XYZ file of C-alpha atoms in Angstrom:
746
model
C -48.323 8.024 -15.714
C -47.671 10.842 -12.998
C -43.691 9.433 -11.936
C -43.062 12.950 -10.071
C -43.261 15.516 -8.730
C -42.137 18.815 -6.554
C -40.136 21.908 -7.895
C -36.813 22.671 -8.316
C -34.236 25.422 -8.953
C -31.204 26.918 -11.295
C -28.260 26.498 -10.384
C -26.105 29.193 -8.942
C -25.234 31.576 -11.389
C -27.963 30.365 -13.972
C -29.512 33.149 -14.801
C -31.893 33.341 -17.662
C -33.045 28.945 -17.699
C -34.699 29.887 -21.377
C -32.093 31.365 -23.015
C -29.307 28.280 -20.985
C -32.330 26.137 -23.113
C -31.983 27.204 -26.962
C -27.934 27.093 -26.136
C -28.359 23.390 -25.297
C -27.551 23.133 -21.579
C -29.184 24.310 -18.012
C -27.904 22.770 -14.607
C -30.575 22.781 -11.690
C -30.941 21.602 -8.562
C -34.515 18.916 -8.074
C -36.815 18.803 -5.167
C -38.970 16.021 -6.195
C -40.005 12.964 -4.441
C -37.990 10.758 -6.505
C -35.895 13.005 -8.029
C -33.683 14.944 -5.743
C -30.748 16.719 -5.744
C -27.978 19.253 -8.465
C -29.045 17.867 -12.361
C -27.829 18.922 -16.059
C -30.501 18.493 -19.132
C -27.617 18.441 -22.629
C -29.182 18.595 -25.303
C -26.678 16.219 -27.823
C -26.136 17.975 -31.503
C -28.143 20.647 -33.784
C -31.871 18.038 -33.490
C -34.054 19.622 -30.603
C -35.742 16.229 -29.633
C -32.687 14.653 -28.287
C -31.238 15.563 -24.777
C -29.599 14.000 -21.695
C -30.906 14.511 -18.117
C -27.348 13.668 -16.151
C -27.319 13.555 -12.290
C -24.645 15.525 -11.172
C -22.367 13.416 -8.319
C -24.346 14.386 -4.947
C -25.492 13.473 -1.681
C -28.116 12.112 -4.047
C -25.922 10.303 -6.470
C -25.633 7.488 -4.553
C -28.774 5.008 -4.355
C -29.900 2.662 -7.308
C -31.168 4.041 -10.996
C -34.481 6.198 -10.289
C -36.169 3.927 -13.363
C -35.169 0.485 -11.500
C -36.734 1.781 -8.083
C -39.678 3.615 -8.748
C -42.485 1.425 -11.390
C -45.213 3.735 -9.950
C -47.137 6.648 -10.334
C -46.553 9.230 -7.341
C -49.955 10.234 -7.317
C -52.284 6.998 -7.478
C -49.032 4.618 -6.969
C -50.207 2.637 -9.834
C -48.339 0.394 -12.852
C -48.434 1.270 -16.461
C -50.106 -1.987 -16.976
C -53.237 -1.730 -13.825
C -52.786 2.324 -15.790
C -53.229 1.231 -19.066
C -56.380 -1.238 -17.572
C -58.128 0.672 -15.400
C -58.346 3.579 -18.419
C -59.600 0.454 -20.699
C -62.124 -0.357 -18.618
C -63.213 3.401 -18.938
C -63.559 2.968 -22.809
C -65.505 -0.299 -22.480
C -67.993 1.694 -20.056
C -67.600 5.015 -21.551
C -67.634 4.737 -24.830
C -64.892 6.913 -24.723
C -61.359 7.409 -26.137
C -60.144 9.005 -23.630
C -58.956 7.810 -20.312
C -60.873 9.401 -17.145
C -59.014 10.420 -14.588
C -60.345 9.828 -10.747
C -62.110 13.646 -8.681
C -61.905 12.220 -6.109
C -59.978 13.804 -3.497
C -56.698 11.331 -2.101
C -56.791 9.864 1.450
C -54.585 11.955 4.102
C -53.467 8.945 5.363
C -52.124 5.813 3.338
C -54.119 2.052 4.412
C -51.394 0.389 6.643
C -50.130 -3.372 7.089
C -49.250 -3.356 10.763
C -46.184 -6.253 10.119
C -45.818 -9.006 12.217
C -44.092 -9.163 16.095
C -45.790 -5.268 16.125
C -48.378 -5.053 19.656
C -50.808 -3.136 21.018
C -49.407 -0.905 23.027
C -49.985 3.122 24.678
C -47.269 5.235 23.028
C -44.445 6.155 25.670
C -44.121 8.920 26.759
C -39.591 8.520 25.700
C -37.893 5.995 24.543
C -33.788 5.153 24.548
C -31.950 5.385 20.957
C -30.017 2.116 18.992
C -26.592 3.377 18.756
C -23.968 1.541 16.224
C -21.076 0.065 16.982
C -17.747 1.682 14.795
C -16.080 -1.299 12.528
C -13.508 -1.365 10.866
C -15.059 -3.066 7.956
C -18.811 -3.351 6.439
C -20.392 -5.873 6.820
C -20.535 -7.984 2.984
C -23.278 -10.582 3.006
C -27.022 -10.958 2.303
C -29.499 -9.248 5.155
C -27.589 -6.551 5.883
C -29.666 -2.740 4.834
C -27.057 0.153 4.093
C -27.929 3.889 4.718
C -26.068 6.782 4.486
C -23.880 7.903 7.359
C -25.048 11.335 8.190
C -23.216 14.156 9.563
C -25.697 15.808 11.915
C -28.087 15.552 15.091
C -29.270 12.850 15.763
C -34.261 13.360 16.896
C -36.504 11.455 18.334
C -40.038 12.281 17.216
C -43.065 11.148 19.012
C -46.370 12.768 17.393
C -49.107 13.160 18.832
C -52.738 15.182 18.691
C -51.427 16.862 15.524
C -48.355 18.325 18.148
C -44.195 16.842 17.644
C -41.796 16.505 20.929
C -38.368 16.628 19.388
C -36.145 15.237 21.786
C -31.729 14.185 20.806
C -30.296 11.267 21.734
C -30.153 11.997 25.629
C -33.410 12.763 25.785
C -33.090 16.699 25.580
C -36.011 18.410 24.616
C -35.125 20.007 21.418
C -38.535 20.501 20.738
C -38.090 25.127 20.617
C -34.486 24.658 18.997
C -36.263 23.044 15.636
C -39.756 24.443 15.858
C -40.663 24.884 12.522
C -39.217 20.355 11.497
C -41.580 19.685 14.413
C -44.344 21.534 12.616
C -43.538 19.950 9.352
C -44.019 16.041 11.341
C -46.951 17.037 13.353
C -48.608 17.198 10.016
C -46.956 13.401 8.891
C -50.704 11.368 8.057
C -50.565 9.597 11.267
C -52.720 9.672 14.660
C -49.988 8.505 17.003
C -45.942 7.510 15.923
C -42.623 7.488 17.205
C -39.793 8.322 14.626
C -36.133 7.911 14.109
C -33.670 9.980 12.504
C -31.279 12.806 12.003
C -31.901 16.736 11.479
C -29.191 17.615 8.370
C -27.690 20.885 6.945
C -26.446 20.693 3.086
C -24.210 22.590 1.689
C -23.907 24.101 -1.153
C -22.815 20.884 -2.891
C -25.540 18.803 -1.495
C -23.874 16.731 1.115
C -23.766 17.539 4.817
C -22.669 20.470 6.986
C -22.036 19.641 10.806
C -20.856 23.531 10.794
C -23.598 24.708 8.873
C -26.255 23.077 11.303
C -24.955 24.498 14.151
C -24.405 28.134 12.759
C -27.697 28.398 11.432
C -30.203 25.990 12.227
C -32.583 27.551 11.060
C -32.090 27.970 7.225
C -33.973 26.472 4.702
C -31.375 23.847 3.912
C -32.167 21.969 6.667
C -33.582 18.197 6.461
C -34.632 16.174 8.148
C -33.746 11.303 7.452
C -35.507 9.601 8.922
C -35.032 5.831 8.883
C -36.869 4.043 10.867
C -40.149 3.846 12.573
C -40.913 2.465 16.212
C -44.432 3.323 16.982
C -47.551 3.787 15.095
C -51.390 4.415 15.633
C -51.104 1.945 19.209
C -48.846 -1.002 17.679
C -45.208 -0.802 18.995
C -43.344 -1.353 16.375
C -40.477 -1.604 18.029
C -40.314 -5.774 17.646
C -40.686 -6.362 13.671
C -38.419 -6.436 11.860
C -35.777 -3.779 10.239
C -36.793 -3.931 6.404
C -40.509 -3.665 7.342
C -41.033 -1.170 9.970
C -38.604 1.031 6.461
C -41.352 0.328 4.394
C -44.021 0.978 6.451
C -42.221 4.287 7.229
C -41.631 5.125 3.842
C -45.528 5.093 3.021
C -46.139 7.495 5.333
C -42.911 10.076 4.974
C -44.039 9.903 0.404
C -48.170 10.300 1.546
C -46.816 13.688 3.529
C -44.009 14.853 0.328
C -47.488 13.832 -1.800
C -48.737 16.932 0.232
C -46.391 18.833 0.886
C -44.643 20.406 -1.606
C -42.256 22.142 -0.278
C -41.231 19.057 2.382
C -38.168 19.094 4.553
C -39.061 15.181 6.495
C -37.266 13.053 3.566
C -36.848 9.268 4.087
C -33.503 8.500 4.417
C -32.660 5.983 1.569
C -31.103 1.998 2.086
C -28.960 -0.317 -0.271
C -28.200 -3.238 -0.623
C -25.526 -5.024 -2.040
C -21.177 -6.115 -0.548
C -21.263 -4.009 2.353
C -16.917 -2.365 0.624
C -18.472 -1.897 -2.417
C -21.581 0.534 -0.549
C -18.980 3.081 1.949
C -16.535 2.462 -1.509
C -19.476 4.968 -3.213
C -20.217 6.799 -0.589
C -16.514 7.915 0.030
C -15.546 8.403 -2.972
C -18.270 11.402 -2.689
C -17.493 12.557 -0.020
C -20.173 11.335 3.040
C -18.929 10.404 6.332
C -19.153 6.658 5.746
C -22.541 4.024 6.929
C -24.340 2.805 9.050
C -25.254 -1.424 8.487
C -28.077 -2.780 9.401
C -30.305 -6.132 9.949
C -32.972 -6.462 7.621
C -34.389 -8.739 9.619
C -33.289 -7.411 13.582
C -35.267 -5.409 15.861
C -34.899 -2.416 17.571
C -32.627 -2.607 20.562
C -32.220 0.912 22.651
C -28.641 -0.312 23.696
C -25.068 0.069 21.219
C -25.161 -3.287 19.081
C -23.768 -5.821 16.961
C -27.156 -5.647 14.992
C -25.926 -1.528 13.509
C -22.319 -1.336 12.871
C -21.220 1.984 11.165
C -17.924 2.447 9.105
C -16.100 5.973 8.139
C -14.904 7.184 5.473
C -12.316 8.890 8.252
C -10.972 8.291 10.854
C -13.590 11.373 13.750
C -14.816 11.443 16.885
C -16.324 13.155 20.080
C -13.629 14.275 22.696
C -14.261 16.744 25.619
C -12.607 19.821 25.758
C -10.350 20.269 29.014
C -8.416 22.997 28.305
C -7.308 25.859 25.840
C -3.865 27.630 25.420
C -3.479 30.994 24.449
C -4.037 32.814 21.164
C -0.369 33.919 18.379
C 0.169 36.326 16.436
C -3.156 37.669 14.998
C -5.171 34.900 15.601
C -8.076 35.931 18.610
C -10.149 33.825 20.852
C -8.099 30.647 22.054
C -5.285 29.054 19.782
C -5.925 24.850 20.409
C -8.762 23.271 22.051
C -6.957 20.269 24.617
C -8.993 17.240 23.713
C -8.897 13.868 26.081
C -11.914 10.818 26.750
C -12.791 8.982 29.411
C -11.110 5.486 31.027
C -13.535 4.448 33.395
C -13.469 7.668 35.699
C -10.249 9.134 33.938
C -10.427 11.708 31.262
C -7.806 10.469 29.143
C -5.155 13.388 26.977
C -5.108 12.597 23.395
C -3.715 15.996 21.505
C -4.495 18.821 20.850
C -6.507 20.643 17.975
C -5.943 24.133 16.074
C -7.150 23.612 12.693
C -10.840 23.517 11.335
C -12.127 26.961 13.506
C -13.905 29.773 11.668
C -13.623 33.411 13.009
C -16.925 32.962 14.474
C -16.573 29.539 16.111
C -12.936 30.844 17.647
C -15.556 34.067 19.203
C -18.080 31.777 20.034
C -16.162 29.323 22.219
C -13.994 31.707 23.341
C -16.633 32.764 26.083
C -18.081 29.715 26.036
C -14.580 28.917 27.930
C -14.543 31.467 29.516
C -17.457 30.627 31.841
C -16.101 27.362 33.289
C -12.066 28.230 33.872
C -10.922 25.371 36.331
C -7.079 25.693 38.158
C -6.579 22.257 38.533
C -5.053 20.599 35.286
C -8.547 18.103 34.929
C -6.176 15.270 32.226
C -5.244 12.270 34.018
C -1.647 11.940 33.682
C -1.206 15.868 32.734
C -0.426 16.080 29.808
C 3.885 16.626 29.593
C 4.678 20.062 30.431
C 5.771 20.618 26.465
C 2.047 20.506 25.689
C 0.542 21.469 28.713
C 2.406 25.111 27.838
C 0.591 27.671 27.567
C -2.701 25.835 28.521
C -5.961 26.960 30.742
C -7.995 24.534 31.883
C -12.287 24.702 32.229
C -13.797 21.930 33.170
C -14.169 18.889 31.082
C -18.033 19.876 30.268
C -17.940 20.555 26.268
C -18.225 18.292 23.375
C -16.147 18.877 20.225
C -16.302 17.211 16.686
C -13.432 15.907 15.758
C -11.055 14.487 13.062
C -8.144 12.985 12.287
C -5.353 10.841 10.631
C -4.785 8.731 12.917
C -3.777 7.653 16.874
C 0.415 7.552 17.196
C 1.497 5.318 19.668
C 1.989 6.897 22.759
C -2.007 7.716 22.468
C -1.992 10.930 20.837
C -4.269 12.382 17.380
C -2.644 13.051 14.197
C -3.493 16.037 11.748
C -7.015 16.750 14.113
C -9.082 18.994 12.646
C -12.719 20.465 14.399
C -15.504 20.167 12.940
C -18.287 21.141 15.774
C -19.887 21.431 19.102
C -22.184 18.332 19.682
C -24.961 19.375 21.793
C -26.902 16.356 21.853
C -24.326 13.221 23.788
C -22.670 13.917 27.711
C -19.407 14.757 28.236
C -19.382 10.973 30.975
C -20.448 9.275 27.534
C -17.353 9.750 25.324
C -14.875 7.187 25.317
C -12.084 6.519 22.627
C -13.741 4.775 19.513
C -12.444 0.959 18.802
C -13.567 -0.914 15.851
C -14.395 -4.836 16.269
C -14.976 -7.160 13.740
C -18.090 -8.475 12.370
C -17.628 -8.909 8.514
C -16.284 -12.148 7.279
C -14.500 -10.412 4.377
C -11.752 -7.490 5.460
C -10.410 -4.137 3.660
C -7.333 -2.317 4.724
C -8.131 1.236 5.382
C -5.527 4.213 5.888
C -4.013 3.405 8.450
C -3.114 -0.463 8.411
C -2.464 0.941 3.972
C 0.123 3.530 6.289
C 1.950 0.953 8.250
C 2.085 -1.661 5.500
C 3.531 0.790 3.233
C 6.657 1.172 5.936
C 7.671 -2.794 5.341
C 6.276 -3.546 2.152
C 8.576 -4.795 -0.925
C 5.435 -6.529 -2.661
C 4.034 -4.233 -5.897
C 1.042 -3.408 -6.857
C -1.040 -5.031 -9.369
C -0.416 -3.513 -12.824
C -3.396 -2.386 -14.854
C -3.133 -3.317 -18.744
C 0.588 -1.021 -20.188
C -0.229 0.631 -23.301
C 2.984 0.251 -25.035
C 5.030 -1.530 -22.936
C 8.254 -1.557 -25.150
C 7.992 2.834 -25.714
C 11.223 4.402 -24.921
C 10.209 6.712 -22.226
C 13.893 7.163 -21.539
C 16.461 7.469 -23.928
C 19.998 7.803 -22.894
C 19.364 5.010 -20.265
C 16.805 3.006 -22.701
C 13.846 2.931 -20.331
C 11.049 2.783 -21.513
C 7.024 2.455 -20.065
C 6.923 -1.049 -19.299
C 10.088 -0.104 -16.694
C 8.349 2.760 -15.136
C 4.969 1.792 -14.815
C 7.108 -1.027 -12.886
C 8.417 0.658 -10.735
C 5.496 2.764 -9.673
C 3.799 -0.354 -8.931
C 6.436 -1.360 -6.682
C 7.078 2.129 -4.619
C 3.840 3.034 -5.166
C 1.818 1.675 -1.128
C 5.660 3.353 0.299
C 4.820 7.128 -1.652
C 1.258 6.884 -0.868
C 0.888 8.492 2.733
C 3.300 11.058 1.270
C 0.802 11.971 -1.565
C -2.860 10.516 -0.239
C -5.421 12.942 -0.149
C -3.377 15.644 -1.079
C -3.912 18.234 -4.558
C -1.652 17.018 -7.154
C 0.616 18.339 -9.657
C 1.792 15.700 -12.646
C 4.454 16.587 -14.824
C 2.652 14.328 -17.512
C 5.081 13.147 -20.641
C 2.948 11.295 -23.389
C 5.716 11.350 -25.899
C 8.562 10.283 -23.535
C 11.134 12.899 -21.263
C 12.682 14.301 -24.256
C 9.055 14.742 -26.223
C 6.866 17.684 -25.007
C 5.867 17.460 -21.537
C 2.775 19.230 -19.315
C 2.396 20.249 -15.671
C -1.076 19.188 -15.147
C -2.610 20.267 -11.753
C -6.838 20.737 -12.160
C -8.843 17.444 -12.950
C -9.974 16.102 -16.471
C -11.822 13.562 -18.445
C -8.766 11.550 -19.033
C -8.022 11.258 -15.801
C -12.177 10.421 -14.325
C -10.710 6.689 -12.834
C -7.954 7.615 -12.188
C -8.055 10.631 -9.606
C -10.490 10.756 -6.824
C -13.922 11.666 -7.855
C -15.118 13.522 -5.394
C -12.046 15.658 -5.975
C -11.855 15.313 -9.253
C -16.045 17.951 -9.337
C -13.516 20.340 -7.557
C -10.988 20.318 -9.926
C -8.453 19.144 -7.352
C -6.540 15.789 -8.733
C -6.545 13.651 -6.022
C -5.801 9.950 -4.938
C -6.808 7.288 -2.294
C -4.786 4.089 -3.673
C -1.986 2.762 -4.530
C -3.121 1.035 -7.606
C -4.403 4.884 -9.333
C -0.900 6.060 -8.961
C 0.954 3.058 -11.091
C -2.490 4.178 -13.194
C -1.507 7.687 -13.436
C 1.647 6.474 -14.816
C 0.420 4.486 -17.398
C -1.051 7.304 -18.536
C 2.350 8.867 -19.067
C 2.556 10.523 -15.378
C 6.230 11.166 -14.793
C 6.336 13.398 -12.000
C 3.910 13.772 -8.704
C 4.646 16.993 -7.087
C 1.324 17.577 -4.207
C 0.732 19.788 -2.123
C 1.405 20.757 1.498
C -2.160 21.057 2.788
C -4.508 18.025 2.556
C -6.927 18.803 0.011
C -10.016 18.148 2.744
C -8.307 20.793 4.978
C -6.733 22.692 2.437
C -5.897 26.112 4.366
C -3.991 23.661 7.327
C -0.752 23.078 5.440
C 1.128 20.288 7.055
C 4.668 20.321 6.309
C 7.460 22.465 6.061
C 10.047 22.060 3.055
C 13.326 24.177 1.812
C 14.822 23.353 -1.137
C 18.412 23.435 -1.417
C 18.910 23.988 -4.705
C 23.117 25.188 -5.196
C 24.065 27.909 -8.393
C 26.604 27.004 -10.615
C 30.430 25.907 -9.581
C 29.327 25.006 -5.288
C 30.066 21.523 -4.455
C 28.590 18.274 -3.459
C 29.702 18.451 0.136
C 28.755 22.110 -0.091
C 25.382 21.256 -0.102
C 25.625 18.533 2.425
C 26.888 21.299 5.079
C 23.611 23.148 3.925
C 21.320 21.180 4.776
C 23.421 19.381 8.002
C 23.698 22.950 8.907
C 19.459 23.892 7.973
C 18.430 20.393 10.389
C 20.706 22.078 13.232
C 18.915 25.406 12.809
C 15.271 23.921 13.400
C 16.336 21.907 16.443
C 17.080 24.596 17.726
C 13.387 26.046 17.215
C 12.130 22.490 18.681
C 11.143 20.992 14.784
C 12.940 17.738 13.895
C 12.712 17.379 10.637
C 13.676 14.977 7.247
C 15.903 15.159 4.214
C 15.318 13.768 0.578
C 17.151 14.041 -1.793
C 15.675 15.691 -4.691
C 16.518 14.078 -8.050
C 17.712 16.575 -8.883
C 21.413 19.160 -8.078
C 19.742 19.314 -4.314
C 17.917 18.050 -1.167
C 15.229 18.957 0.644
C 14.285 19.534 4.573
C 11.159 18.862 5.185
C 9.496 19.105 9.083
C 5.803 18.165 9.329
C 3.848 19.823 11.335
C 0.719 19.558 13.851
C -2.468 22.198 13.501
C -2.436 25.011 13.877
C -0.596 26.812 11.133
C -1.702 28.757 7.958
C -0.450 29.590 5.066
C -0.129 33.051 6.177
C 2.530 31.988 9.468
C 4.155 29.078 7.266
C 5.196 30.427 4.677
C 6.458 33.525 6.796
C 8.018 31.622 9.462
C 9.905 29.829 6.664
C 10.504 33.271 5.229
C 12.510 33.750 8.111
C 14.688 31.121 7.885
C 15.925 31.263 5.053
C 16.585 35.602 5.105
C 18.249 34.339 9.073
C 21.106 31.490 7.176
C 21.311 34.392 4.070
C 22.567 37.074 5.665
C 24.533 35.180 9.015
C 26.889 33.827 5.911
C 26.228 35.304 2.419
C 29.097 34.404 1.234
C 27.314 30.929 0.928
C 23.321 31.384 0.772
C 21.524 33.621 -0.836
C 17.733 33.390 -0.381
C 16.514 34.905 -3.575
C 15.250 33.767 -6.750
C 17.460 36.514 -8.925
C 19.923 34.068 -10.950
C 22.362 36.379 -11.422
C 23.293 36.567 -7.887
C 22.710 32.401 -6.972
C 26.340 31.349 -9.132
C 28.296 29.669 -6.666
C 26.122 29.729 -3.855
C 23.039 28.000 -2.844
C 19.452 28.947 -2.890
C 17.248 27.917 0.252
C 14.252 27.999 -1.544
C 11.390 29.127 0.653
C 8.363 29.626 -1.697
C 6.679 26.132 -1.910
C 5.473 26.962 1.197
C 3.173 28.516 -0.014
C -0.439 27.575 -1.372
C -0.977 26.619 -4.328
C 2.803 25.681 -4.476
C 4.273 22.120 -4.365
C 7.212 19.817 -4.214
C 8.053 16.474 -5.970
C 7.123 13.361 -3.419
C 9.635 11.458 -2.373
C 9.721 8.084 -4.566
C 9.388 10.546 -7.714
C 11.165 9.815 -10.960
C 12.191 12.509 -13.159
C 12.263 13.581 -15.867
C 15.512 14.332 -16.734
C 18.054 12.517 -19.361
C 19.322 10.068 -16.552
C 16.327 8.618 -14.613
C 16.415 10.303 -11.435
C 14.457 9.100 -8.685
C 13.809 11.586 -5.604
C 14.291 9.563 -2.542
C 14.082 9.880 1.202
C 17.200 9.012 3.200
C 18.592 8.375 6.791
C 20.368 12.094 8.188
C 23.046 9.365 8.865
C 23.645 7.796 5.658
C 23.464 11.696 3.951
C 27.474 11.584 4.418
C 27.322 8.302 1.935
C 25.945 9.994 -0.408
C 28.200 11.633 -3.182
C 27.070 12.559 -6.007
C 23.803 14.767 -6.631
C 21.426 11.659 -8.354
C 22.531 8.670 -6.548
C 19.937 6.488 -7.243
C 18.054 5.922 -10.671
C 15.922 3.805 -12.122
C 17.960 1.736 -12.977
C 19.780 1.236 -9.817
C 17.308 2.418 -7.177
C 15.530 -1.386 -6.715
C 18.491 -2.135 -4.320
C 17.425 0.572 -2.482
C 15.101 -0.518 -1.811
C 15.177 -4.072 -1.275
C 18.084 -2.659 2.089
C 15.743 -0.241 3.203
C 12.319 -0.650 4.240
C 11.310 2.857 5.516
C 14.408 6.115 5.664
C 12.553 8.584 7.806
C 10.750 5.936 9.892
C 8.170 7.757 12.821
C 6.932 10.693 10.350
C 3.953 10.054 10.892
C 4.226 10.063 14.525
C 5.685 13.757 15.100
C 3.475 16.168 16.771
C 5.141 20.024 15.991
C 3.918 23.213 16.004
C 5.613 26.020 14.132
C 7.789 28.458 16.874
C 6.072 31.570 18.840
C 6.208 34.390 16.364
C 8.508 36.024 19.465
C 10.601 32.981 17.975
C 10.155 34.390 14.440
C 10.930 38.039 15.329
C 15.023 36.176 17.570
C 15.795 35.172 13.745
C 14.978 38.628 12.347
C 17.290 39.603 14.096
């Protein structure tokens, strides 16, 4: 059997394939009709016969097992039994012991059998696309087909007489813009057809890259994933069941790819089973989300609940109504002012200032300058602080934005720019509200955060190995106590470390034995951290249960970066570690934290306080973009130097231990790229098993020692108080201007 065919490319950095094979390991990318994406061949042992073909984690890894999904020849469409029967008949007829192969040319068009519901009709000049309804949880029952929600442009192609016309979702003609894709579609083995799909640009990891689609629309990484067939050779198929339409489409695309070695038109595969399981698999591979469609549903040119979409992250389109002036060394503009339509009103919902490359800043600034406007387009207008340095524009541009959640006052928290959408009119942009269509629900990231603020219920603990082992000898705390504590606080901890690169302190022999600091993922922790980030060597968790699993694997301390892994170049947290030298009374440390809070408040920065679990306190301020690591560190250093210069007898801003005796070191270095700080609710590797706990400013005066909370007494504190940092995730604030930083220095 000829089971697959296509081409392959060496992986980046793999210069000598022959040598790699001799050494027993070769990585490559397949562009087959069945096998696609990144793979590795690995030799087992010293022999030459036993090899493993290993699939890498990419966009093509979420489907069924290939050997189960395809059981026929890619050339003839016959099974092994049919091939064997054909060979037997040949041997009997010719007396030869060799099976004959057909030399007849393969027909260009496969035999089509029109599905039930198809009707004879002329080819329409235009069709209105079917759209999906956003839901909080995907459908779980039978009768649904689940597809990848590709991060690209929707395209409808009409093919007739060897020519393809491409249209966007709002009927804009894009035939010239994507002429190479149109030229390939025109060679599909059909007389006339209308197909529906998504145009995608793939990045180096084989994942959809929306900005890459905008910046390099003609590069070889473009793919058109077809997911529906609306018309075929004089038959309107829109009333036929979706599953039958897709089967027919798959036959056409397979025939096309068999005749086109470098085809860029592919079928959008679908999966069946519980929607939550399929969505989790897609999210773990870094995809945008999932579209679920009723298998027996017709194609309806409207937004329906027969098609629903569930997203891995909150994201949607917003209208650009203005922009702020750039600050410091930034060019173009500072941030975009965003809104959505509620009837005739454009409602303001926040700023986005991160996610822009230098190229995007330059090109987008030119477009903004072409449509200035004197009056504010938002109704009601933003507050005075929100419209500071604002320049208004006509609300025409539509931006795709990813964000963490909606705040109570209707603002976006932690938004990041993904790209401009040119396939959707600004007046169609509304606030997307998830609706429930499934019988069962699955907690979203937002509901999980809300739950974490008030829940005292424990996350189920895994099986604990060696539960009786003493981890902290002096108080006698065992591994069972440690794991059960993390099970109790996991939901509280999760909002402060979810999605952030981690650094772990792991102590297999207990706190007084050898411990090691782990910043990178490895095979031992593969199941306990996020798979997508494991491939990038980052330690990231998404679920409360993963925190508990890491504790079971001898993790005592959790430290986090000041940014999310998904927006790693955009820090969203400012941290000052107040570290007292020898001889500094605890009361001076408390006074230093209050002084720092007042200074930050004068700079319009709200801050929160945390007992570090060591000798000092952490003063933490959440930030909204824009900020870079350089800007964050520059500001933090300016604050530390200003405080130390004002009162050099009490404070110091340099690490030198000789200068810290009797003074408090204001450690601002935790604000650098790759630097970490201890996570709220983390236990510390110290003899008394102290806990780093967030506290309210009002409670600071009642804290009489550096380590008031330990593994032994912290449960009483947690039972009395829900969330000491209430409102932390609703704070929207940016770093002060460069002028304010210069003022601090002087």
